[in-house]
Amino acid sequence: MKTTDLPSFAVTGAKTKLAVVFFLLFLVLIGAYAVKPPPDVVLDRTMRTQAIDTLVAELNQHYVFPEKARQIEALLRQRQQDGKYDAITNGMQFASRLTSDIASVAHDRHMKVRFSPWLLRADHHPDAMMNAAPERRHGIEKVGRLDPGIGYLRISAFPPPSLVADKYAAVMNTLSDTDALIIDVRTHRGGSPQTVALLISYFVDGRTRLNDIWSRDSGLTTQMWTEDRLGGKRYGGTKPVMILAGPATGSAGEDFTYTMQALKRATVIGERTWGGAHPVTMYRLGSHFVAAIPNQRSISPITHTNWEGTGVEPDIAAPADDALALAKELLQRQRAADLALRARN
């Protein structure tokens, strides 16, 4: 496979509440661990109580399903009253326990509690942790051709559009003359719904409504539409597109896969995806804890639902590791059949 690596970039200053950002917290903490060992933090009753009280308040105010928030509160209060948390003095264990207790009620793949051994100042908004992320690519890992007529694009994240619009234009200019395209999102971590809309814009011929996002905080629904003006060449709405997906395809990567499938614009090959559909915001729970709480809900105008908890089911099931070879084989067969048909006519 002939491919071209693309240059790296910095995500400094990237902020968007719609982006699925909690995986960036992992990068921040991992980077910090590499510099110096974390301080030893021993939880006491006050710290545990503050984290639970704040978590309950934020869930009741922001979680996309208010009734579920009340059910979570009831469970946490009961376990708190029963002393189930009293013996936990390790921050990571406490965060993990809260996350599992929440999941037993909500089954929401994005909702998690995280612990930081470093002090989180009261004026430090958790979303600002994005700013400390290390150098990384635009989420575009490889672009090239599997053969002269089949393009290949591997993407692993959807940063905000301002960071990737020019890069997408260059990529699509490179791929515009291929006969078919394989887009690989098997290791896609997530990102911005606006960037999902930007990339899909290259694969339709006119303005298209893609997704609706309902906000618990505002009560408003935002319609996501394709972009009318693009910096690169449109791939168009007819040439074959195949998307490779699997269990490591998450969040906005699933949004892209689900929406392209619902539009009947792509054939999805691989395994069922992760199953996280609700955009999140990070909330500070105290001096050492943050929570990723889904405060919005994606709703397809075509299916009238989303992929939360179920993932995206592929059109053609195959082990994720074999999906690329299968997609290439299918496209080559299709092209050979088209050429034979033209020759007969």
PDB file of N, CA, C and O in Angstrom, residues 258-286:
ATOM      1  N   TYR A 258     -21.877   6.331  11.170  1.00  0.00           N
ATOM      2  CA  TYR A 258     -23.325   6.176  11.266  1.00  0.00           C
ATOM      3  C   TYR A 258     -24.039   7.071  10.253  1.00  0.00           C
ATOM      4  O   TYR A 258     -24.985   6.639   9.566  1.00  0.00           O
ATOM      5  N   THR A 259     -23.580   8.320  10.150  1.00  0.00           N
ATOM      6  CA  THR A 259     -24.256   9.273   9.268  1.00  0.00           C
ATOM      7  C   THR A 259     -24.043   8.927   7.804  1.00  0.00           C
ATOM      8  O   THR A 259     -24.985   8.985   7.004  1.00  0.00           O
ATOM      9  N   MET A 260     -22.822   8.568   7.432  1.00  0.00           N
ATOM     10  CA  MET A 260     -22.561   8.161   6.049  1.00  0.00           C
ATOM     11  C   MET A 260     -23.371   6.911   5.696  1.00  0.00           C
ATOM     12  O   MET A 260     -23.882   6.782   4.575  1.00  0.00           O
ATOM     13  N   GLN A 261     -23.508   5.996   6.648  1.00  0.00           N
ATOM     14  CA  GLN A 261     -24.307   4.796   6.407  1.00  0.00           C
ATOM     15  C   GLN A 261     -25.788   5.142   6.265  1.00  0.00           C
ATOM     16  O   GLN A 261     -26.464   4.639   5.359  1.00  0.00           O
ATOM     17  N   ALA A 262     -26.294   6.001   7.156  1.00  0.00           N
ATOM     18  CA  ALA A 262     -27.702   6.387   7.101  1.00  0.00           C
ATOM     19  C   ALA A 262     -28.039   7.107   5.800  1.00  0.00           C
ATOM     20  O   ALA A 262     -29.137   6.953   5.253  1.00  0.00           O
ATOM     21  N   LEU A 263     -27.097   7.888   5.302  1.00  0.00           N
ATOM     22  CA  LEU A 263     -27.287   8.583   4.026  1.00  0.00           C
ATOM     23  C   LEU A 263     -27.160   7.648   2.832  1.00  0.00           C
ATOM     24  O   LEU A 263     -27.366   8.089   1.697  1.00  0.00           O
ATOM     25  N   LYS A 264     -26.786   6.396   3.087  1.00  0.00           N
ATOM     26  CA  LYS A 264     -26.501   5.416   2.032  1.00  0.00           C
ATOM     27  C   LYS A 264     -25.389   5.924   1.117  1.00  0.00           C
ATOM     28  O   LYS A 264     -25.384   5.658  -0.091  1.00  0.00           O
ATOM     29  N   ARG A 265     -24.455   6.621   1.743  1.00  0.00           N
ATOM     30  CA  ARG A 265     -23.331   7.166   0.985  1.00  0.00           C
ATOM     31  C   ARG A 265     -22.075   6.319   1.123  1.00  0.00           C
ATOM     32  O   ARG A 265     -21.088   6.544   0.407  1.00  0.00           O
ATOM     33  N   ALA A 266     -22.069   5.366   2.040  1.00  0.00           N
ATOM     34  CA  ALA A 266     -20.903   4.521   2.232  1.00  0.00           C
ATOM     35  C   ALA A 266     -21.336   3.133   2.677  1.00  0.00           C
ATOM     36  O   ALA A 266     -22.391   2.961   3.296  1.00  0.00           O
ATOM     37  N   THR A 267     -20.503   2.159   2.375  1.00  0.00           N
ATOM     38  CA  THR A 267     -20.659   0.798   2.868  1.00  0.00           C
ATOM     39  C   THR A 267     -19.692   0.610   4.025  1.00  0.00           C
ATOM     40  O   THR A 267     -18.491   0.863   3.879  1.00  0.00           O
ATOM     41  N   VAL A 268     -20.204   0.187   5.163  1.00  0.00           N
ATOM     42  CA  VAL A 268     -19.377   0.012   6.353  1.00  0.00           C
ATOM     43  C   VAL A 268     -18.934  -1.447   6.454  1.00  0.00           C
ATOM     44  O   VAL A 268     -19.766  -2.364   6.408  1.00  0.00           O
ATOM     45  N   ILE A 269     -17.637  -1.655   6.604  1.00  0.00           N
ATOM     46  CA  ILE A 269     -17.056  -2.992   6.671  1.00  0.00           C
ATOM     47  C   ILE A 269     -16.284  -3.139   7.981  1.00  0.00           C
ATOM     48  O   ILE A 269     -15.526  -2.232   8.369  1.00  0.00           O
ATOM     49  N   GLY A 270     -16.460  -4.259   8.658  1.00  0.00           N
ATOM     50  CA  GLY A 270     -15.706  -4.502   9.877  1.00  0.00           C
ATOM     51  C   GLY A 270     -16.569  -5.059  10.980  1.00  0.00           C
ATOM     52  O   GLY A 270     -17.411  -5.932  10.757  1.00  0.00           O
ATOM     53  N   GLU A 271     -16.375  -4.524  12.186  1.00  0.00           N
ATOM     54  CA  GLU A 271     -17.115  -4.977  13.358  1.00  0.00           C
ATOM     55  C   GLU A 271     -17.915  -3.830  13.966  1.00  0.00           C
ATOM     56  O   GLU A 271     -17.684  -2.660  13.657  1.00  0.00           O
ATOM     57  N   ARG A 272     -18.833  -4.186  14.852  1.00  0.00           N
ATOM     58  CA  ARG A 272     -19.663  -3.198  15.537  1.00  0.00           C
ATOM     59  C   ARG A 272     -18.776  -2.223  16.310  1.00  0.00           C
ATOM     60  O   ARG A 272     -17.791  -2.616  16.936  1.00  0.00           O
ATOM     61  N   THR A 273     -19.134  -0.949  16.289  1.00  0.00           N
ATOM     62  CA  THR A 273     -18.302   0.081  16.908  1.00  0.00           C
ATOM     63  C   THR A 273     -18.583   0.207  18.410  1.00  0.00           C
ATOM     64  O   THR A 273     -19.419  -0.493  18.971  1.00  0.00           O
ATOM     65  N   TRP A 274     -17.876   1.131  19.056  1.00  0.00           N
ATOM     66  CA  TRP A 274     -17.836   1.265  20.515  1.00  0.00           C
ATOM     67  C   TRP A 274     -19.193   1.546  21.151  1.00  0.00           C
ATOM     68  O   TRP A 274     -19.564   0.955  22.152  1.00  0.00           O
ATOM     69  N   GLY A 275     -19.940   2.507  20.626  1.00  0.00           N
ATOM     70  CA  GLY A 275     -21.285   2.770  21.118  1.00  0.00           C
ATOM     71  C   GLY A 275     -21.449   3.985  22.008  1.00  0.00           C
ATOM     72  O   GLY A 275     -22.248   3.960  22.941  1.00  0.00           O
ATOM     73  N   GLY A 276     -20.730   5.072  21.719  1.00  0.00           N
ATOM     74  CA  GLY A 276     -20.875   6.308  22.495  1.00  0.00           C
ATOM     75  C   GLY A 276     -21.336   7.455  21.618  1.00  0.00           C
ATOM     76  O   GLY A 276     -20.597   7.902  20.742  1.00  0.00           O
ATOM     77  N   ALA A 277     -22.566   7.939  21.845  1.00  0.00           N
ATOM     78  CA  ALA A 277     -23.153   8.918  20.920  1.00  0.00           C
ATOM     79  C   ALA A 277     -23.351  10.308  21.506  1.00  0.00           C
ATOM     80  O   ALA A 277     -23.587  11.256  20.765  1.00  0.00           O
ATOM     81  N   HIS A 278     -23.282  10.464  22.826  1.00  0.00           N
ATOM     82  CA  HIS A 278     -23.690  11.730  23.437  1.00  0.00           C
ATOM     83  C   HIS A 278     -22.496  12.642  23.699  1.00  0.00           C
ATOM     84  O   HIS A 278     -21.608  12.287  24.483  1.00  0.00           O
ATOM     85  N   PRO A 279     -22.450  13.821  23.061  1.00  0.00           N
ATOM     86  CA  PRO A 279     -21.361  14.768  23.323  1.00  0.00           C
ATOM     87  C   PRO A 279     -21.303  15.158  24.798  1.00  0.00           C
ATOM     88  O   PRO A 279     -22.337  15.239  25.482  1.00  0.00           O
ATOM     89  N   VAL A 280     -20.100  15.417  25.286  1.00  0.00           N
ATOM     90  CA  VAL A 280     -19.905  15.657  26.711  1.00  0.00           C
ATOM     91  C   VAL A 280     -19.264  17.017  26.980  1.00  0.00           C
ATOM     92  O   VAL A 280     -18.682  17.640  26.101  1.00  0.00           O
ATOM     93  N   THR A 281     -19.381  17.423  28.240  1.00  0.00           N
ATOM     94  CA  THR A 281     -18.606  18.540  28.782  1.00  0.00           C
ATOM     95  C   THR A 281     -17.942  18.033  30.061  1.00  0.00           C
ATOM     96  O   THR A 281     -18.493  17.194  30.767  1.00  0.00           O
ATOM     97  N   MET A 282     -16.747  18.541  30.341  1.00  0.00           N
ATOM     98  CA  MET A 282     -16.034  18.158  31.546  1.00  0.00           C
ATOM     99  C   MET A 282     -16.410  19.102  32.689  1.00  0.00           C
ATOM    100  O   MET A 282     -16.456  20.324  32.510  1.00  0.00           O
ATOM    101  N   TYR A 283     -16.665  18.527  33.868  1.00  0.00           N
ATOM    102  CA  TYR A 283     -17.044  19.314  35.047  1.00  0.00           C
ATOM    103  C   TYR A 283     -16.098  18.979  36.202  1.00  0.00           C
ATOM    104  O   TYR A 283     -15.854  17.809  36.503  1.00  0.00           O
ATOM    105  N   ARG A 284     -15.618  20.028  36.848  1.00  0.00           N
ATOM    106  CA  ARG A 284     -14.741  19.866  38.010  1.00  0.00           C
ATOM    107  C   ARG A 284     -15.579  19.479  39.227  1.00  0.00           C
ATOM    108  O   ARG A 284     -16.569  20.125  39.543  1.00  0.00           O
ATOM    109  N   LEU A 285     -15.170  18.404  39.907  1.00  0.00           N
ATOM    110  CA  LEU A 285     -15.914  17.922  41.065  1.00  0.00           C
ATOM    111  C   LEU A 285     -15.230  18.269  42.384  1.00  0.00           C
ATOM    112  O   LEU A 285     -15.764  17.958  43.448  1.00  0.00           O
ATOM    113  N   GLY A 286     -14.065  18.842  42.317  1.00  0.00           N
ATOM    114  CA  GLY A 286     -13.312  19.154  43.521  1.00  0.00           C
ATOM    115  C   GLY A 286     -11.864  19.360  43.153  1.00  0.00           C
ATOM    116  O   GLY A 286     -11.516  19.510  41.980  1.00  0.00           O
TER     117      GLY A 286
END
